[in-house]
Amino acid sequence: MRCKATARSGDPCRRAAMKGGTVCASHGGKSPQAKAAAARRLAEQEAAKAVRLFSAPVDVDPARALVDLVQWTAGEVAYWRTQVKQLADEDPKALTWGVTRIKDGGTDGGTTLEATPNIAYRMLTDAQDRLAKYAAAALRAGVEERRVKLAEDQGALVAQAIRSILDQLDLTPAQVSRVPEVVPAQLRLLTAA
């Protein structure tokens, strides 16, 4: 990949960018921030390569996939919310103030404290944002309506099966008169469980 910087002449730089970077060494490719970004990009590229190499297609119902994403992400939100609450209970300042760097040696050695959101809080807000996105996508896709329709269809099948069973039992008139009372009561017990 070529350096994306512009040379003093105004022409694009023709040198190669640092590995994983977007600029060459002369244009800041050796700075700590550029090195960290390059390392992050290289790790992401390796992860994406592994996914392409080792993953396989999975037959999935899109509505079910959305529901799964909503449920897993809701669990993630609950986990991070617990972590944030625990931090806040132990030390309220821990959510916004803390050690961001420890370095031994050199003129810039020592411990750096800064006002920055704690990683648990950042993870919570990220998970909440994703949950809102997935939930909105599920609502747009009509997942809840499909679940209601599925439940109604299953209810109709159960009712049809019960009617068929009762018809085949040759019940006495007294027993038939109790069906509207007994069957719904039993079904309510079943759904309550």
PDB file of C-alpha atoms in Angstrom:
ATOM      1  CA  MET A   1       0.000   0.000   0.000  1.00  0.00           C
ATOM      2  CA  ARG A   2       1.275   3.479  -0.879  1.00  0.00           C
ATOM      3  CA  CYS A   3       1.597   6.329   1.621  1.00  0.00           C
ATOM      4  CA  LYS A   4      -1.550   8.485   1.638  1.00  0.00           C
ATOM      5  CA  ALA A   5       0.336  11.651   2.576  1.00  0.00           C
ATOM      6  CA  THR A   6       1.208  14.467   0.200  1.00  0.00           C
ATOM      7  CA  ALA A   7       4.846  15.364  -0.435  1.00  0.00           C
ATOM      8  CA  ARG A   8       6.117  18.969  -0.126  1.00  0.00           C
ATOM      9  CA  SER A   9       5.845  19.283  -3.884  1.00  0.00           C
ATOM     10  CA  GLY A  10       2.090  18.742  -3.590  1.00  0.00           C
ATOM     11  CA  ASP A  11       2.278  15.357  -5.318  1.00  0.00           C
ATOM     12  CA  PRO A  12       1.219  12.167  -3.566  1.00  0.00           C
ATOM     13  CA  CYS A  13       4.017  10.463  -1.638  1.00  0.00           C
ATOM     14  CA  ARG A  14       5.301   7.469  -3.602  1.00  0.00           C
ATOM     15  CA  ARG A  15       6.854   5.573  -0.701  1.00  0.00           C
ATOM     16  CA  ALA A  16       5.340   2.423   0.760  1.00  0.00           C
ATOM     17  CA  ALA A  17       3.241   2.843   3.889  1.00  0.00           C
ATOM     18  CA  MET A  18       4.394   1.164   7.095  1.00  0.00           C
ATOM     19  CA  LYS A  19       3.080  -2.398   7.436  1.00  0.00           C
ATOM     20  CA  GLY A  20      -0.547  -2.100   8.533  1.00  0.00           C
ATOM     21  CA  GLY A  21      -0.335   1.681   8.331  1.00  0.00           C
ATOM     22  CA  THR A  22      -1.566   4.316   5.941  1.00  0.00           C
ATOM     23  CA  VAL A  23       1.549   6.517   5.804  1.00  0.00           C
ATOM     24  CA  CYS A  24       5.294   5.995   5.432  1.00  0.00           C
ATOM     25  CA  ALA A  25       7.888   6.510   8.170  1.00  0.00           C
ATOM     26  CA  SER A  26       8.634  10.049   6.909  1.00  0.00           C
ATOM     27  CA  HIS A  27       5.011  11.095   7.222  1.00  0.00           C
ATOM     28  CA  GLY A  28       4.411   9.855  10.782  1.00  0.00           C
ATOM     29  CA  GLY A  29       4.210   6.095  10.320  1.00  0.00           C
ATOM     30  CA  LYS A  30       6.604   5.533  13.242  1.00  0.00           C
ATOM     31  CA  SER A  31       4.625   7.612  15.768  1.00  0.00           C
ATOM     32  CA  PRO A  32       3.156   5.679  18.712  1.00  0.00           C
ATOM     33  CA  GLN A  33      -0.408   6.430  17.581  1.00  0.00           C
ATOM     34  CA  ALA A  34       0.288   5.282  14.001  1.00  0.00           C
ATOM     35  CA  LYS A  35       2.006   2.112  15.265  1.00  0.00           C
ATOM     36  CA  ALA A  36      -0.930   1.315  17.565  1.00  0.00           C
ATOM     37  CA  ALA A  37      -3.444   1.893  14.754  1.00  0.00           C
ATOM     38  CA  ALA A  38      -1.348  -0.256  12.383  1.00  0.00           C
ATOM     39  CA  ALA A  39      -1.169  -3.072  14.953  1.00  0.00           C
ATOM     40  CA  ARG A  40      -4.949  -2.876  15.427  1.00  0.00           C
ATOM     41  CA  ARG A  41      -5.535  -2.980  11.642  1.00  0.00           C
ATOM     42  CA  LEU A  42      -3.185  -5.970  11.248  1.00  0.00           C
ATOM     43  CA  ALA A  43      -4.950  -7.849  14.071  1.00  0.00           C
ATOM     44  CA  GLU A  44      -8.348  -7.122  12.458  1.00  0.00           C
ATOM     45  CA  GLN A  45      -7.051  -8.318   9.078  1.00  0.00           C
ATOM     46  CA  GLU A  46      -5.772 -11.560  10.647  1.00  0.00           C
ATOM     47  CA  ALA A  47      -9.089 -12.114  12.416  1.00  0.00           C
ATOM     48  CA  ALA A  48     -11.033 -11.497   9.185  1.00  0.00           C
ATOM     49  CA  LYS A  49      -8.704 -13.879   7.333  1.00  0.00           C
ATOM     50  CA  ALA A  50      -9.284 -16.587   9.968  1.00  0.00           C
ATOM     51  CA  VAL A  51     -13.058 -16.148   9.681  1.00  0.00           C
ATOM     52  CA  ARG A  52     -12.932 -16.511   5.892  1.00  0.00           C
ATOM     53  CA  LEU A  53     -10.676 -19.557   6.217  1.00  0.00           C
ATOM     54  CA  PHE A  54     -12.449 -21.430   9.034  1.00  0.00           C
ATOM     55  CA  SER A  55     -16.081 -20.357   8.924  1.00  0.00           C
ATOM     56  CA  ALA A  56     -18.784 -22.231   7.087  1.00  0.00           C
ATOM     57  CA  PRO A  57     -22.230 -21.138   5.959  1.00  0.00           C
ATOM     58  CA  VAL A  58     -24.993 -21.774   8.472  1.00  0.00           C
ATOM     59  CA  ASP A  59     -28.611 -22.208   7.476  1.00  0.00           C
ATOM     60  CA  VAL A  60     -30.442 -19.713   9.669  1.00  0.00           C
ATOM     61  CA  ASP A  61     -33.850 -18.108   9.810  1.00  0.00           C
ATOM     62  CA  PRO A  62     -33.226 -14.330   9.631  1.00  0.00           C
ATOM     63  CA  ALA A  63     -35.940 -13.574  12.181  1.00  0.00           C
ATOM     64  CA  ARG A  64     -34.457 -16.125  14.603  1.00  0.00           C
ATOM     65  CA  ALA A  65     -30.985 -14.629  14.035  1.00  0.00           C
ATOM     66  CA  LEU A  66     -32.292 -11.167  14.952  1.00  0.00           C
ATOM     67  CA  VAL A  67     -33.996 -12.493  18.077  1.00  0.00           C
ATOM     68  CA  ASP A  68     -30.783 -14.320  19.064  1.00  0.00           C
ATOM     69  CA  LEU A  69     -28.757 -11.117  18.594  1.00  0.00           C
ATOM     70  CA  VAL A  70     -31.230  -9.153  20.715  1.00  0.00           C
ATOM     71  CA  GLN A  71     -31.163 -11.777  23.484  1.00  0.00           C
ATOM     72  CA  TRP A  72     -27.370 -12.248  23.548  1.00  0.00           C
ATOM     73  CA  THR A  73     -26.755  -8.510  23.492  1.00  0.00           C
ATOM     74  CA  ALA A  74     -29.331  -7.978  26.263  1.00  0.00           C
ATOM     75  CA  GLY A  75     -27.315 -10.470  28.323  1.00  0.00           C
ATOM     76  CA  GLU A  76     -24.137  -8.546  27.515  1.00  0.00           C
ATOM     77  CA  VAL A  77     -25.802  -5.275  28.614  1.00  0.00           C
ATOM     78  CA  ALA A  78     -26.904  -6.902  31.886  1.00  0.00           C
ATOM     79  CA  TYR A  79     -23.345  -8.157  32.519  1.00  0.00           C
ATOM     80  CA  TRP A  80     -21.693  -4.787  31.885  1.00  0.00           C
ATOM     81  CA  ARG A  81     -24.390  -2.971  33.875  1.00  0.00           C
ATOM     82  CA  THR A  82     -23.526  -5.195  36.865  1.00  0.00           C
ATOM     83  CA  GLN A  83     -19.814  -4.449  36.421  1.00  0.00           C
ATOM     84  CA  VAL A  84     -20.442  -0.691  36.210  1.00  0.00           C
ATOM     85  CA  LYS A  85     -22.710  -0.767  39.277  1.00  0.00           C
ATOM     86  CA  GLN A  86     -20.071  -2.684  41.222  1.00  0.00           C
ATOM     87  CA  LEU A  87     -17.417  -0.118  40.235  1.00  0.00           C
ATOM     88  CA  ALA A  88     -19.702   2.760  41.191  1.00  0.00           C
ATOM     89  CA  ASP A  89     -20.529   1.148  44.535  1.00  0.00           C
ATOM     90  CA  GLU A  90     -16.834   0.605  45.365  1.00  0.00           C
ATOM     91  CA  ASP A  91     -15.583   4.005  44.169  1.00  0.00           C
ATOM     92  CA  PRO A  92     -17.848   6.401  42.234  1.00  0.00           C
ATOM     93  CA  LYS A  93     -14.789   8.172  40.765  1.00  0.00           C
ATOM     94  CA  ALA A  94     -13.621   4.897  39.170  1.00  0.00           C
ATOM     95  CA  LEU A  95     -16.115   5.362  36.328  1.00  0.00           C
ATOM     96  CA  THR A  96     -14.525   8.603  35.131  1.00  0.00           C
ATOM     97  CA  TRP A  97     -11.067   8.838  36.697  1.00  0.00           C
ATOM     98  CA  GLY A  98      -8.216   6.387  36.846  1.00  0.00           C
ATOM     99  CA  VAL A  99      -4.868   5.083  35.690  1.00  0.00           C
ATOM    100  CA  THR A 100      -4.573   5.208  31.920  1.00  0.00           C
ATOM    101  CA  ARG A 101      -0.863   4.494  31.604  1.00  0.00           C
ATOM    102  CA  ILE A 102       2.016   3.063  33.625  1.00  0.00           C
ATOM    103  CA  LYS A 103       5.508   3.401  32.162  1.00  0.00           C
ATOM    104  CA  ASP A 104       8.821   2.460  33.701  1.00  0.00           C
ATOM    105  CA  GLY A 105      11.974   4.328  32.745  1.00  0.00           C
ATOM    106  CA  GLY A 106      12.576   7.252  30.426  1.00  0.00           C
ATOM    107  CA  THR A 107      11.792  10.900  30.995  1.00  0.00           C
ATOM    108  CA  ASP A 108       8.060  10.240  30.668  1.00  0.00           C
ATOM    109  CA  GLY A 109       8.022   7.336  33.158  1.00  0.00           C
ATOM    110  CA  GLY A 110       5.455   7.013  35.902  1.00  0.00           C
ATOM    111  CA  THR A 111       1.737   6.629  36.306  1.00  0.00           C
ATOM    112  CA  THR A 112      -0.712   8.729  34.324  1.00  0.00           C
ATOM    113  CA  LEU A 113      -4.131   9.442  35.813  1.00  0.00           C
ATOM    114  CA  GLU A 114      -6.802  10.930  33.573  1.00  0.00           C
ATOM    115  CA  ALA A 115     -10.481  11.727  33.506  1.00  0.00           C
ATOM    116  CA  THR A 116     -11.679   9.128  31.015  1.00  0.00           C
ATOM    117  CA  PRO A 117     -14.581   6.673  31.029  1.00  0.00           C
ATOM    118  CA  ASN A 118     -13.734   3.293  32.537  1.00  0.00           C
ATOM    119  CA  ILE A 119     -13.566   0.389  30.053  1.00  0.00           C
ATOM    120  CA  ALA A 120     -16.573  -1.281  31.738  1.00  0.00           C
ATOM    121  CA  TYR A 121     -18.629   1.856  31.180  1.00  0.00           C
ATOM    122  CA  ARG A 122     -17.477   2.104  27.539  1.00  0.00           C
ATOM    123  CA  MET A 123     -18.348  -1.565  26.998  1.00  0.00           C
ATOM    124  CA  LEU A 124     -21.784  -0.985  28.555  1.00  0.00           C
ATOM    125  CA  THR A 125     -22.565   1.966  26.302  1.00  0.00           C
ATOM    126  CA  ASP A 126     -21.332   0.046  23.247  1.00  0.00           C
ATOM    127  CA  ALA A 127     -23.493  -2.972  24.125  1.00  0.00           C
ATOM    128  CA  GLN A 128     -26.506  -0.724  24.771  1.00  0.00           C
ATOM    129  CA  ASP A 129     -26.053   0.954  21.385  1.00  0.00           C
ATOM    130  CA  ARG A 130     -25.854  -2.431  19.650  1.00  0.00           C
ATOM    131  CA  LEU A 131     -28.892  -3.709  21.557  1.00  0.00           C
ATOM    132  CA  ALA A 132     -30.918  -0.690  20.462  1.00  0.00           C
ATOM    133  CA  LYS A 133     -29.806  -1.242  16.857  1.00  0.00           C
ATOM    134  CA  TYR A 134     -30.646  -4.965  16.874  1.00  0.00           C
ATOM    135  CA  ALA A 135     -33.984  -4.407  18.625  1.00  0.00           C
ATOM    136  CA  ALA A 136     -34.951  -1.721  16.109  1.00  0.00           C
ATOM    137  CA  ALA A 137     -33.989  -4.040  13.242  1.00  0.00           C
ATOM    138  CA  ALA A 138     -36.082  -6.834  14.756  1.00  0.00           C
ATOM    139  CA  LEU A 139     -39.082  -4.523  15.117  1.00  0.00           C
ATOM    140  CA  ARG A 140     -38.684  -3.284  11.545  1.00  0.00           C
ATOM    141  CA  ALA A 141     -38.527  -6.886  10.348  1.00  0.00           C
ATOM    142  CA  GLY A 142     -41.777  -7.688  12.150  1.00  0.00           C
ATOM    143  CA  VAL A 143     -40.230 -10.349  14.383  1.00  0.00           C
ATOM    144  CA  GLU A 144     -42.733  -9.775  17.197  1.00  0.00           C
ATOM    145  CA  GLU A 145     -45.676 -10.017  14.815  1.00  0.00           C
ATOM    146  CA  ARG A 146     -44.268 -13.288  13.471  1.00  0.00           C
ATOM    147  CA  ARG A 147     -43.927 -14.650  17.009  1.00  0.00           C
ATOM    148  CA  VAL A 148     -47.536 -13.721  17.786  1.00  0.00           C
ATOM    149  CA  LYS A 149     -48.715 -15.317  14.530  1.00  0.00           C
ATOM    150  CA  LEU A 150     -46.702 -18.455  15.314  1.00  0.00           C
ATOM    151  CA  ALA A 151     -48.223 -18.636  18.813  1.00  0.00           C
ATOM    152  CA  GLU A 152     -51.708 -18.190  17.357  1.00  0.00           C
ATOM    153  CA  ASP A 153     -51.080 -20.941  14.797  1.00  0.00           C
ATOM    154  CA  GLN A 154     -49.794 -23.268  17.500  1.00  0.00           C
ATOM    155  CA  GLY A 155     -52.831 -22.468  19.642  1.00  0.00           C
ATOM    156  CA  ALA A 156     -55.159 -23.329  16.753  1.00  0.00           C
ATOM    157  CA  LEU A 157     -53.354 -26.644  16.245  1.00  0.00           C
ATOM    158  CA  VAL A 158     -53.659 -27.491  19.952  1.00  0.00           C
ATOM    159  CA  ALA A 159     -57.367 -26.610  19.925  1.00  0.00           C
ATOM    160  CA  GLN A 160     -57.921 -28.769  16.834  1.00  0.00           C
ATOM    161  CA  ALA A 161     -56.067 -31.684  18.450  1.00  0.00           C
ATOM    162  CA  ILE A 162     -58.133 -31.361  21.654  1.00  0.00           C
ATOM    163  CA  ARG A 163     -61.410 -31.270  19.679  1.00  0.00           C
ATOM    164  CA  SER A 164     -60.341 -34.373  17.748  1.00  0.00           C
ATOM    165  CA  ILE A 165     -59.410 -36.222  20.942  1.00  0.00           C
ATOM    166  CA  LEU A 166     -62.680 -35.303  22.643  1.00  0.00           C
ATOM    167  CA  ASP A 167     -64.700 -36.350  19.576  1.00  0.00           C
ATOM    168  CA  GLN A 168     -63.073 -39.782  19.591  1.00  0.00           C
ATOM    169  CA  LEU A 169     -63.664 -40.397  23.316  1.00  0.00           C
ATOM    170  CA  ASP A 170     -67.475 -40.727  23.052  1.00  0.00           C
ATOM    171  CA  LEU A 171     -68.025 -38.600  26.146  1.00  0.00           C
ATOM    172  CA  THR A 172     -71.326 -38.586  28.007  1.00  0.00           C
ATOM    173  CA  PRO A 173     -73.456 -35.410  27.791  1.00  0.00           C
ATOM    174  CA  ALA A 174     -72.430 -34.536  31.358  1.00  0.00           C
ATOM    175  CA  GLN A 175     -68.735 -34.841  30.456  1.00  0.00           C
ATOM    176  CA  VAL A 176     -69.205 -32.792  27.252  1.00  0.00           C
ATOM    177  CA  SER A 177     -70.859 -30.031  29.309  1.00  0.00           C
ATOM    178  CA  ARG A 178     -67.692 -29.785  31.486  1.00  0.00           C
ATOM    179  CA  VAL A 179     -65.267 -29.500  28.503  1.00  0.00           C
ATOM    180  CA  PRO A 180     -65.543 -25.641  28.225  1.00  0.00           C
ATOM    181  CA  GLU A 181     -64.644 -25.385  31.910  1.00  0.00           C
ATOM    182  CA  VAL A 182     -61.936 -28.072  32.283  1.00  0.00           C
ATOM    183  CA  VAL A 183     -59.912 -27.700  29.048  1.00  0.00           C
ATOM    184  CA  PRO A 184     -59.304 -23.901  29.279  1.00  0.00           C
ATOM    185  CA  ALA A 185     -58.371 -24.229  32.967  1.00  0.00           C
ATOM    186  CA  GLN A 186     -55.813 -26.922  32.150  1.00  0.00           C
ATOM    187  CA  LEU A 187     -54.408 -24.907  29.220  1.00  0.00           C
ATOM    188  CA  ARG A 188     -54.034 -21.843  31.462  1.00  0.00           C
ATOM    189  CA  LEU A 189     -52.064 -23.977  33.942  1.00  0.00           C
ATOM    190  CA  LEU A 190     -49.878 -25.198  31.094  1.00  0.00           C
ATOM    191  CA  THR A 191     -49.110 -21.695  29.807  1.00  0.00           C
ATOM    192  CA  ALA A 192     -48.511 -20.387  33.341  1.00  0.00           C
ATOM    193  CA  ALA A 193     -45.806 -23.029  33.819  1.00  0.00           C
TER     194      ALA A 193
END
